[in-house]
mmCIF file with all atom_site columns, C-alpha atoms in Angstrom:
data_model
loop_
_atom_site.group_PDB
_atom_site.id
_atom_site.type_symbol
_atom_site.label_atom_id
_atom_site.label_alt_id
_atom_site.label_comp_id
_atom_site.label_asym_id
_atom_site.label_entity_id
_atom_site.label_seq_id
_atom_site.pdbx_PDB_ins_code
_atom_site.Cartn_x
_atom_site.Cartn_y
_atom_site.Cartn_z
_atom_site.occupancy
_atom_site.B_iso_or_equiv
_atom_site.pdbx_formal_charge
_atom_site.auth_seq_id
_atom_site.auth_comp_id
_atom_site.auth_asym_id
_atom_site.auth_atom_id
_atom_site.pdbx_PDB_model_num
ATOM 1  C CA . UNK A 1 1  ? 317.787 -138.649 -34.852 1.00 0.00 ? 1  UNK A CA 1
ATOM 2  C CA . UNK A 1 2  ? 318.492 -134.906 -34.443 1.00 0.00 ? 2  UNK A CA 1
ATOM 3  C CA . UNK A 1 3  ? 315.573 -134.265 -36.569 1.00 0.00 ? 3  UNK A CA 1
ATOM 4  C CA . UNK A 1 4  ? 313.368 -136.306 -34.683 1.00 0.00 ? 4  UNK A CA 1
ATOM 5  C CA . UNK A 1 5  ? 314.704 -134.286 -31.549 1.00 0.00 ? 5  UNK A CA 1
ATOM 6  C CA . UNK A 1 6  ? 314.050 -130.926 -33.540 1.00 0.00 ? 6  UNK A CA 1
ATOM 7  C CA . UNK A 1 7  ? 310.217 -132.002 -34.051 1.00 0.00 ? 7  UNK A CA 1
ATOM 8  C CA . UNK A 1 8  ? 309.896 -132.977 -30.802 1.00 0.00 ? 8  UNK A CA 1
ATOM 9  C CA . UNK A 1 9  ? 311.124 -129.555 -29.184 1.00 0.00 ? 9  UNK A CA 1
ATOM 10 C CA . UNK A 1 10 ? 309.501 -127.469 -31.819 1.00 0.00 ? 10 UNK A CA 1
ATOM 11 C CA . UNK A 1 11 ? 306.298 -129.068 -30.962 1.00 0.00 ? 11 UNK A CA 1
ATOM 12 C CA . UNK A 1 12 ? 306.646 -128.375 -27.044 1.00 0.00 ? 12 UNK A CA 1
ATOM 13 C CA . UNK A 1 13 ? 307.285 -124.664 -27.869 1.00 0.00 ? 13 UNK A CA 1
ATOM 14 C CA . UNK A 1 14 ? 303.993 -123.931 -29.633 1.00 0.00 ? 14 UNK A CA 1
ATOM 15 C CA . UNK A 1 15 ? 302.162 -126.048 -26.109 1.00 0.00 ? 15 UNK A CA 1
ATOM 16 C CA . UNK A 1 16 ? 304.142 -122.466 -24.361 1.00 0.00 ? 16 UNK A CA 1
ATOM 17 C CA . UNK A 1 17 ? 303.299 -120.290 -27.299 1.00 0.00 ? 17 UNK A CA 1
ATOM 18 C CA . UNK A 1 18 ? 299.260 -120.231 -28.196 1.00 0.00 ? 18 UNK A CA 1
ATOM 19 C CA . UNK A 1 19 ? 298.262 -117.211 -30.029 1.00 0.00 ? 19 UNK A CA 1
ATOM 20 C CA . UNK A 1 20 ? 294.608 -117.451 -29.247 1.00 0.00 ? 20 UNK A CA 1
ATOM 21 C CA . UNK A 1 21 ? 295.848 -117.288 -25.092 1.00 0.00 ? 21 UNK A CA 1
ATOM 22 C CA . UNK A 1 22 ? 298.008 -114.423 -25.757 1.00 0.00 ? 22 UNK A CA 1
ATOM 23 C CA . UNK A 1 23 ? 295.584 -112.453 -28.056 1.00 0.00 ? 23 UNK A CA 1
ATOM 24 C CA . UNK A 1 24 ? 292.991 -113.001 -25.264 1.00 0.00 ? 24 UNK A CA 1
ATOM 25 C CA . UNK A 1 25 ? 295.089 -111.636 -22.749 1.00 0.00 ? 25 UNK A CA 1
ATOM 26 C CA . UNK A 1 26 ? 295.998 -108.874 -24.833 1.00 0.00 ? 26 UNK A CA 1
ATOM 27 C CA . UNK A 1 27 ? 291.923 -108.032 -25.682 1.00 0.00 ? 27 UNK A CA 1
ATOM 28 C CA . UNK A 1 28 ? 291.922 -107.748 -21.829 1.00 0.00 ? 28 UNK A CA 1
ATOM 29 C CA . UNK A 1 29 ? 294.720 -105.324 -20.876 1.00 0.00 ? 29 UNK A CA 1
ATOM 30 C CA . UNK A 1 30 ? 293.892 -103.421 -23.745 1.00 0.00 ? 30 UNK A CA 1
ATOM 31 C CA . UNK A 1 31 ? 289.870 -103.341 -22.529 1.00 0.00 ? 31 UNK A CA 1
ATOM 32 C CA . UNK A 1 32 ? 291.161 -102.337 -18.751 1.00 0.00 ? 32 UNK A CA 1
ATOM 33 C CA . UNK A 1 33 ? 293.339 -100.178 -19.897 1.00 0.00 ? 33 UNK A CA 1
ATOM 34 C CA . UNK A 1 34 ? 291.022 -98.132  -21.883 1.00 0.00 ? 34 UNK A CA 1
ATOM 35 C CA . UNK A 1 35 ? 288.386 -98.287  -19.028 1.00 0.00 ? 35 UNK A CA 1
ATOM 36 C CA . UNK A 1 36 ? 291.246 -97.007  -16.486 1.00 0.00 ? 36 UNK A CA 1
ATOM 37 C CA . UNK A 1 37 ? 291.828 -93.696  -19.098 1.00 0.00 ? 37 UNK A CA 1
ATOM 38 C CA . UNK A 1 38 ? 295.571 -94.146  -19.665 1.00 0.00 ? 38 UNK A CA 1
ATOM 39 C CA . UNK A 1 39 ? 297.639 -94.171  -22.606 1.00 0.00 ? 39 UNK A CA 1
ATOM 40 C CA . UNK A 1 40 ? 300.319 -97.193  -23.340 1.00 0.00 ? 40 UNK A CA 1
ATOM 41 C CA . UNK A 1 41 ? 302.767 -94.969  -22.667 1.00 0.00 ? 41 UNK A CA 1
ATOM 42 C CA . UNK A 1 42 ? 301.448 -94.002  -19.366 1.00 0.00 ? 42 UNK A CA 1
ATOM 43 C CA . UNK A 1 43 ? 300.388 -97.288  -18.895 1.00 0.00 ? 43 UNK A CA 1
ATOM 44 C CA . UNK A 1 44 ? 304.168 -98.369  -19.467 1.00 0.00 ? 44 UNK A CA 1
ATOM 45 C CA . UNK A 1 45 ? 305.843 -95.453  -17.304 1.00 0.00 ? 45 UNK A CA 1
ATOM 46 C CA . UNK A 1 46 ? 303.545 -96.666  -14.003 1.00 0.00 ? 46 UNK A CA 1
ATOM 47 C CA . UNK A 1 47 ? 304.718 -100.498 -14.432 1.00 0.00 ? 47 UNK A CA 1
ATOM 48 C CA . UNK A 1 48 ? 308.139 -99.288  -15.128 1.00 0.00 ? 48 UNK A CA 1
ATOM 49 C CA . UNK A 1 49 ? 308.778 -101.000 -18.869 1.00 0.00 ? 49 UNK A CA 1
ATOM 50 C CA . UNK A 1 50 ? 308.615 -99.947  -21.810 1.00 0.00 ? 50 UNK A CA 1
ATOM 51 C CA . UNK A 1 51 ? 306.117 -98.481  -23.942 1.00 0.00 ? 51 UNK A CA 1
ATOM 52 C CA . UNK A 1 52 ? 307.078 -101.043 -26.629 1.00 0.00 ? 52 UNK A CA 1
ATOM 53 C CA . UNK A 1 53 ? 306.538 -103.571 -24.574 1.00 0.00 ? 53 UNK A CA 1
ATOM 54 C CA . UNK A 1 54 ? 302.954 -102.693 -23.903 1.00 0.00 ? 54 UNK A CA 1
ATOM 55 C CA . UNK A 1 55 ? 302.720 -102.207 -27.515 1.00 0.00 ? 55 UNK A CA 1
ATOM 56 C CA . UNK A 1 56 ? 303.883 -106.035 -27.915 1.00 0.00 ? 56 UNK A CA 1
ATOM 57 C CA . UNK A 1 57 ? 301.341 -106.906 -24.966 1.00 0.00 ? 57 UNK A CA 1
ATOM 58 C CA . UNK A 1 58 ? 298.046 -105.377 -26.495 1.00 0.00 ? 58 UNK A CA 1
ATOM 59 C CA . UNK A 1 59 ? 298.958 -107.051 -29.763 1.00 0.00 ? 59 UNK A CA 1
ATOM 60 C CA . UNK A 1 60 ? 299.323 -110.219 -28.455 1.00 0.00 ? 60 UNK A CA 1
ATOM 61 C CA . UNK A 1 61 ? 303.311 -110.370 -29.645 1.00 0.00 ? 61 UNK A CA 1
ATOM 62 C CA . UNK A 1 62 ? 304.790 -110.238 -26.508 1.00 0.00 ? 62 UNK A CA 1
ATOM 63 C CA . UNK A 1 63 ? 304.234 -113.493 -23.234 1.00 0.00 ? 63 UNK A CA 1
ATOM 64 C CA . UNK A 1 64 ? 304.382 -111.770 -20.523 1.00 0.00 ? 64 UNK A CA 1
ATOM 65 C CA . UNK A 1 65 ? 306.021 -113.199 -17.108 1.00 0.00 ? 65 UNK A CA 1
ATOM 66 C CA . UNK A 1 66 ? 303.413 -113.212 -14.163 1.00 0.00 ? 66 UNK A CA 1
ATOM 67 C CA . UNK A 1 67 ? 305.748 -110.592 -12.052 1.00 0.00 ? 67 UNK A CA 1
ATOM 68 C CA . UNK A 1 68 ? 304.707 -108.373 -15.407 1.00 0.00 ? 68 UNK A CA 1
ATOM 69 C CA . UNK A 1 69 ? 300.736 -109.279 -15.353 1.00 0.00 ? 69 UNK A CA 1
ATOM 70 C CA . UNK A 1 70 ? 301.095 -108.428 -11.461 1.00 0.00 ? 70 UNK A CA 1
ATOM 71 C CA . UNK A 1 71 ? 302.555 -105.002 -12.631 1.00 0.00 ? 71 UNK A CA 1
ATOM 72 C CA . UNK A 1 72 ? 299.902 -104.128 -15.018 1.00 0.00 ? 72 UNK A CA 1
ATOM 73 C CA . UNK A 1 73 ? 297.108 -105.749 -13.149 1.00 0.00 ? 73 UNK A CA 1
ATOM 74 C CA . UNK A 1 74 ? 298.534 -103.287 -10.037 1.00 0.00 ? 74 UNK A CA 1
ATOM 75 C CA . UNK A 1 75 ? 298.593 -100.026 -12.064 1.00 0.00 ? 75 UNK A CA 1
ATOM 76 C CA . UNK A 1 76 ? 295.283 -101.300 -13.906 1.00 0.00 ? 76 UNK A CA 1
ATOM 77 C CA . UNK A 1 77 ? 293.447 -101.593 -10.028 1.00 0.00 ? 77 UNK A CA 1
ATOM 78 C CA . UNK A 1 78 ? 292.062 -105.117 -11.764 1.00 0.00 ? 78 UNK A CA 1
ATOM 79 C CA . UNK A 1 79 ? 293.239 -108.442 -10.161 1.00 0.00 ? 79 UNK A CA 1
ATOM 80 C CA . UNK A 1 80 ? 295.482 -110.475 -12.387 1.00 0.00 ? 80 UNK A CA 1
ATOM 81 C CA . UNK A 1 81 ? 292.472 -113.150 -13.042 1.00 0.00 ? 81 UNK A CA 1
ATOM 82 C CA . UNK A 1 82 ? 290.586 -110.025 -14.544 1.00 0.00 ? 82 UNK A CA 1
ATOM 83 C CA . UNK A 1 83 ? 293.701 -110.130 -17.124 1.00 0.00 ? 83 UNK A CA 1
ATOM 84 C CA . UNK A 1 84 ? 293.436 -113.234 -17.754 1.00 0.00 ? 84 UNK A CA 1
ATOM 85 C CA . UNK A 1 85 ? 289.934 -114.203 -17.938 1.00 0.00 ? 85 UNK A CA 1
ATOM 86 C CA . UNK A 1 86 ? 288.213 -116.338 -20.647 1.00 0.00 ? 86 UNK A CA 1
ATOM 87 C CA . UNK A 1 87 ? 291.918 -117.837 -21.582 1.00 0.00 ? 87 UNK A CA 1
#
């Protein structure tokens, strides 16, 4: 039974964790980023988190909360569905 409840769970995370969404998301932010001229860092320092974390975003590592996208979409001067397009 608690194996059957393990399957069960580990199958619902992968529905929350897709690679292919996040490494779309990340091809964006990285493309608006590099049309906007900043650096990760800089990037990071404007949405107030870390540079890591940008790091994580861009490689498609890190799922971002939408309070985060509307950070980055903000500093990026892109709406959030321009982040998030073709996903």
């Amino acid at each position: 039974m608690a194996i059957e409840a393990h399957k069960s769970q580990s199958k619902r995370m992968k529905i929350y964790r897709n690679d292919k969404l996040l490494k779309a998301l990340a091809d964006n932010v990285r493309k608006h980023r590099k049309l906007a001229e900043i650096s990760q860092e800089e990037l990071a320092f404007q949405c107030e988190i870390d540079r890591t974390y940008i790091s994580k975003l861009e490689r498609g590592v890190a799922n971002p909360s939408l309070l985060i996208l509307a950070r980055v979409a903000e500093v990026l001067k892109v709406g959030i569905g321009d982040l998030v397009k073709d996903i």
